[in-house]
Amino acid sequence: MGLETRFLAQYALLPEDLRFQVADSGGWGHKKPMKSLTEQLWFETPHRRDYLNITDTVESLVRKSGVQEGLCLVNAMHITASVYINDAEDGLLHDYDVWLEKLAPHAPTSQYQHNRTGEDNADAHMKRQVMGREVVVAVTKGKLDLGPWEQIFYGEFDGRRKKRVLVKIIGE
Amino acid sequence: MGLETRFLAQYALLPEDLRFQVADSGGWGHKKPMKSLTEQLWFETPHRRDYLNITDTVESLVRKSGVQEGLCLVNAMHITASVYINDAEDGLLHDYDVWLEKLAPHAPTSQYQHNRTGEDNADAHMKRQVMGREVVVAVTKGKLDLGPWEQIFYGEFDGRRKKRVLVKIIGE
Amino acid sequence: MGLETRFLAQYALLPEDLRFQVADSGGWGHKKPMKSLTEQLWFETPHRRDYLNITDTVESLVRKSGVQEGLCLVNAMHITASVYINDAEDGLLHDYDVWLEKLAPHAPTSQYQHNRTGEDNADAHMKRQVMGREVVVAVTKGKLDLGPWEQIFYGEFDGRRKKRVLVKIIGE
């Protein structure tokens, strides 16, 4: 049986997302082609500022990707929001909120030139820089390789409208 | 001599860490080998602090790389500068500048031990930490996968001399 | 028709952006499968706050990985510590320490709700956000692609106990 024939026989038996891999391995078995997955998460938070734990959602996307060893990028697609990693503890979320308001106060809104454009969210652009735009998390043995208390959060600083987070997973 | 025979002959001659790679060449045009591109961008800004939109330049490097699905790292190579993502709006750039000067004032320069080395840029090392060293952006279908207002900026906090940004793109 | 002949026939039929991939599979030892390495570094610093240069350790892991072109993620696995890149200059480390204490003071500990859980480290969760959780460094020609003064630091803000840093290297 020729190489191409064997290839087609295998192809028919596999679930769709594995077909590519077998196609790639051509019968040699040591192949590790790159995989990737791209998904968007949508949010519309009830308050101007909110902090949402999205760890389980990202973990489920890692499973879906089939990536065993790689990197997982999670980033806010909007410039008044953050994705960051820290503790899922209500007291701390309150403390962050107070602290960020001290570092970059919302009011008076007239203190910011950006707000002359008709916006009132200049402070949100600053709070997001302190907390960061993105996290990059290792994927090891098919899972997010997080420390014991690491949780992935979506930090919203100008909510009450639809906004997105991008999850991109690459690896083998 | 057939392909498989030549293949085996070469196999024996290769160092161990290359053997696996040659084994990979048995497939049929479905290969997605990793690609990468590394480039440096040079800047010499006219003022101590400047904010430059480098999105188009990075986008053109993504095209050059040929990467369809992957990650694009853009980082300052100097420790008194940032690469960050936010809005290309002049009022906001002004606001950032005022805000960073409040969080980490340049003067009096004597307040910082680092400046005893003959430097006067300790504040720039702090401003850069607030704004960040790097961004990692997803590459999807051959393009930077940015949200509607996301723009990549070079933030210079101790300019008037030649400095570099590194762009590294990996993927398939 | 031999394998090589069929290969060339396919080449002619493919869109331009796929030729590279197919061209790549025709060669001998030009394959670039993905490699990865995952390691944890352990720390137990003597003080509540410490700043450790870990550049050489990370560099040695890049050599160990065998990756020539790729990305190296280095992240704190604990949420009261940072991995960041800046200058290995004692005066600056002192300045960072003073500055972070000003932005997010440790005392009075009662100012933070998080500390009602029995912790006294709420300030450490904030200091770590300013300095960042992680760095992503390009690997080029088998080495960390760092600028002239870039050094990788572990920033500890709640030490005197065992904590970890994750190093994940992926590439070809």
GROMACS .gro file of N, CA and C in nm, chain A residues 28-90:
model
  189
   28TRP      N    1   0.511   0.891   1.002
   28TRP     CA    2   0.640   0.884   1.072
   28TRP      C    3   0.627   0.903   1.223
   29GLY      N    4   0.519   0.964   1.266
   29GLY     CA    5   0.484   0.957   1.408
   29GLY      C    6   0.554   1.057   1.501
   30HIS      N    7   0.659   1.124   1.457
   30HIS     CA    8   0.730   1.215   1.547
   30HIS      C    9   0.697   1.362   1.520
   31LYS      N   10   0.598   1.386   1.437
   31LYS     CA   11   0.569   1.522   1.394
   31LYS      C   12   0.509   1.603   1.508
   32LYS      N   13   0.549   1.731   1.517
   32LYS     CA   14   0.484   1.823   1.609
   32LYS      C   15   0.454   1.954   1.537
   33PRO      N   16   0.354   1.955   1.448
   33PRO     CA   17   0.324   2.078   1.376
   33PRO      C   18   0.264   2.180   1.471
   34MET      N   19   0.272   2.307   1.434
   34MET     CA   20   0.215   2.412   1.517
   34MET      C   21   0.063   2.411   1.507
   35LYS      N   22   0.000   2.434   1.618
   35LYS     CA   23  -0.145   2.454   1.622
   35LYS      C   24  -0.171   2.595   1.671
   36SER      N   25  -0.289   2.646   1.639
   36SER     CA   26  -0.327   2.775   1.697
   36SER      C   27  -0.478   2.781   1.711
   37LEU      N   28  -0.522   2.862   1.804
   37LEU     CA   29  -0.665   2.887   1.822
   37LEU      C   30  -0.685   3.035   1.853
   38THR      N   31  -0.785   3.094   1.792
   38THR     CA   32  -0.816   3.236   1.810
   38THR      C   33  -0.962   3.249   1.848
   39GLU      N   34  -0.991   3.309   1.962
   39GLU     CA   35  -1.131   3.330   2.001
   39GLU      C   36  -1.146   3.466   2.068
   40GLN      N   37  -1.265   3.521   2.054
   40GLN     CA   38  -1.297   3.646   2.121
   40GLN      C   39  -1.402   3.621   2.229
   41LEU      N   40  -1.380   3.683   2.344
   41LEU     CA   41  -1.479   3.681   2.452
   41LEU      C   42  -1.545   3.819   2.456
   42TRP      N   43  -1.675   3.821   2.473
   42TRP     CA   44  -1.750   3.947   2.478
   42TRP      C   45  -1.797   3.977   2.621
   43PHE      N   46  -1.790   4.104   2.655
   43PHE     CA   47  -1.833   4.147   2.789
   43PHE      C   48  -1.920   4.272   2.775
   44GLU      N   49  -2.018   4.281   2.863
   44GLU     CA   50  -2.088   4.409   2.882
   44GLU      C   51  -2.117   4.419   3.031
   45THR      N   52  -2.028   4.487   3.101
   45THR     CA   53  -2.035   4.489   3.247
   45THR      C   54  -2.136   4.594   3.294
   46PRO      N   55  -2.197   4.572   3.410
   46PRO     CA   56  -2.303   4.662   3.457
   46PRO      C   57  -2.253   4.796   3.510
   47HIS      N   58  -2.128   4.804   3.555
   47HIS     CA   59  -2.078   4.928   3.614
   47HIS      C   60  -1.965   4.985   3.529
   48ARG      N   61  -1.930   5.108   3.561
   48ARG     CA   62  -1.815   5.168   3.493
   48ARG      C   63  -1.690   5.081   3.515
   49ARG      N   64  -1.671   5.036   3.640
   49ARG     CA   65  -1.553   4.954   3.669
   49ARG      C   66  -1.598   4.820   3.726
   50ASP      N   67  -1.544   4.713   3.671
   50ASP     CA   68  -1.576   4.578   3.717
   50ASP      C   69  -1.455   4.488   3.698
   51TYR      N   70  -1.452   4.380   3.776
   51TYR     CA   71  -1.339   4.287   3.773
   51TYR      C   72  -1.396   4.146   3.764
   52LEU      N   73  -1.372   4.080   3.650
   52LEU     CA   74  -1.432   3.949   3.624
   52LEU      C   75  -1.325   3.841   3.613
   53ASN      N   76  -1.345   3.733   3.684
   53ASN     CA   77  -1.254   3.619   3.677
   53ASN      C   78  -1.287   3.536   3.552
   54ILE      N   79  -1.194   3.530   3.457
   54ILE     CA   80  -1.218   3.459   3.330
   54ILE      C   81  -1.130   3.334   3.316
   55THR      N   82  -1.074   3.289   3.427
   55THR     CA   83  -0.978   3.177   3.421
   55THR      C   84  -1.039   3.052   3.360
   56ASP      N   85  -1.158   3.012   3.406
   56ASP     CA   86  -1.219   2.888   3.357
   56ASP      C   87  -1.248   2.893   3.207
   57THR      N   88  -1.292   3.010   3.162
   57THR     CA   89  -1.319   3.026   3.019
   57THR      C   90  -1.191   3.008   2.937
   58VAL      N   91  -1.083   3.071   2.982
   58VAL     CA   92  -0.957   3.058   2.908
   58VAL      C   93  -0.907   2.914   2.913
   59GLU      N   94  -0.921   2.852   3.029
   59GLU     CA   95  -0.878   2.711   3.042
   59GLU      C   96  -0.954   2.622   2.943
   60SER      N   97  -1.084   2.648   2.927
   60SER     CA   98  -1.162   2.564   2.835
   60SER      C   99  -1.117   2.586   2.690
   61LEU      N  100  -1.072   2.708   2.658
   61LEU     CA  101  -1.021   2.733   2.523
   61LEU      C  102  -0.888   2.662   2.500
   62VAL      N  103  -0.807   2.651   2.605
   62VAL     CA  104  -0.681   2.576   2.592
   62VAL      C  105  -0.713   2.430   2.559
   63ARG      N  106  -0.810   2.373   2.629
   63ARG     CA  107  -0.851   2.235   2.597
   63ARG      C  108  -0.897   2.224   2.452
   64LYS      N  109  -0.981   2.318   2.413
   64LYS     CA  110  -1.036   2.317   2.277
   64LYS      C  111  -0.925   2.325   2.172
   65SER      N  112  -0.820   2.399   2.202
   65SER     CA  113  -0.711   2.419   2.104
   65SER      C  114  -0.633   2.292   2.078
   66GLY      N  115  -0.634   2.201   2.176
   66GLY     CA  116  -0.552   2.081   2.163
   66GLY      C  117  -0.403   2.104   2.182
   67VAL      N  118  -0.364   2.228   2.211
   67VAL     CA  119  -0.221   2.259   2.233
   67VAL      C  120  -0.175   2.195   2.363
   68GLN      N  121  -0.063   2.123   2.356
   68GLN     CA  122  -0.007   2.060   2.475
   68GLN      C  123   0.105   2.145   2.535
   69GLU      N  124   0.189   2.201   2.450
   69GLU     CA  125   0.300   2.286   2.495
   69GLU      C  126   0.299   2.413   2.412
   70GLY      N  127   0.285   2.526   2.477
   70GLY     CA  128   0.280   2.650   2.399
   70GLY      C  129   0.257   2.771   2.486
   71LEU      N  130   0.204   2.876   2.424
   71LEU     CA  131   0.176   3.001   2.493
   71LEU      C  132   0.032   3.043   2.467
   72CYS      N  133  -0.027   3.102   2.570
   72CYS     CA  134  -0.164   3.152   2.560
   72CYS      C  135  -0.163   3.302   2.589
   73LEU      N  136  -0.195   3.380   2.487
   73LEU     CA  137  -0.207   3.526   2.501
   73LEU      C  138  -0.352   3.562   2.528
   74VAL      N  139  -0.376   3.641   2.631
   74VAL     CA  140  -0.511   3.692   2.659
   74VAL      C  141  -0.500   3.843   2.670
   75ASN      N  142  -0.564   3.915   2.579
   75ASN     CA  143  -0.550   4.062   2.584
   75ASN      C  144  -0.684   4.131   2.565
   76ALA      N  145  -0.698   4.244   2.636
   76ALA     CA  146  -0.810   4.333   2.610
   76ALA      C  147  -0.796   4.386   2.468
   77MET      N  148  -0.909   4.394   2.395
   77MET     CA  149  -0.907   4.453   2.261
   77MET      C  150  -0.947   4.600   2.266
   78HIS      N  151  -0.978   4.647   2.385
   78HIS     CA  152  -1.017   4.786   2.404
   78HIS      C  153  -0.917   4.852   2.497
   79ILE      N  154  -0.902   4.983   2.483
   79ILE     CA  155  -0.789   5.052   2.545
   79ILE      C  156  -0.824   5.116   2.678
   80THR      N  157  -0.943   5.082   2.728
   80THR     CA  158  -0.984   5.126   2.862
   80THR      C  159  -1.018   5.004   2.948
   81ALA      N  160  -0.954   4.892   2.917
   81ALA     CA  161  -0.975   4.768   2.993
   81ALA      C  162  -0.842   4.694   3.002
   82SER      N  163  -0.833   4.604   3.098
   82SER     CA  164  -0.711   4.527   3.120
   82SER      C  165  -0.741   4.378   3.125
   83VAL      N  166  -0.642   4.298   3.093
   83VAL     CA  167  -0.640   4.159   3.136
   83VAL      C  168  -0.518   4.147   3.226
   84TYR      N  169  -0.538   4.099   3.347
   84TYR     CA  170  -0.427   4.087   3.442
   84TYR      C  171  -0.444   3.960   3.522
   85ILE      N  172  -0.338   3.920   3.591
   85ILE     CA  173  -0.344   3.801   3.677
   85ILE      C  174  -0.319   3.842   3.821
   86ASN      N  175  -0.414   3.810   3.908
   86ASN     CA  176  -0.392   3.827   4.050
   86ASN      C  177  -0.497   3.747   4.127
   87ASP      N  178  -0.521   3.784   4.251
   87ASP     CA  179  -0.597   3.702   4.344
   87ASP      C  180  -0.748   3.721   4.325
   88ALA      N  181  -0.824   3.611   4.334
   88ALA     CA  182  -0.970   3.619   4.331
   88ALA      C  183  -1.019   3.635   4.475
   89GLU      N  184  -0.996   3.755   4.530
   89GLU     CA  185  -1.035   3.781   4.669
   89GLU      C  186  -1.107   3.916   4.671
   90ASP      N  187  -1.230   3.916   4.720
   90ASP     CA  188  -1.314   4.036   4.708
   90ASP      C  189  -1.252   4.160   4.773
   0.00000   0.00000   0.00000
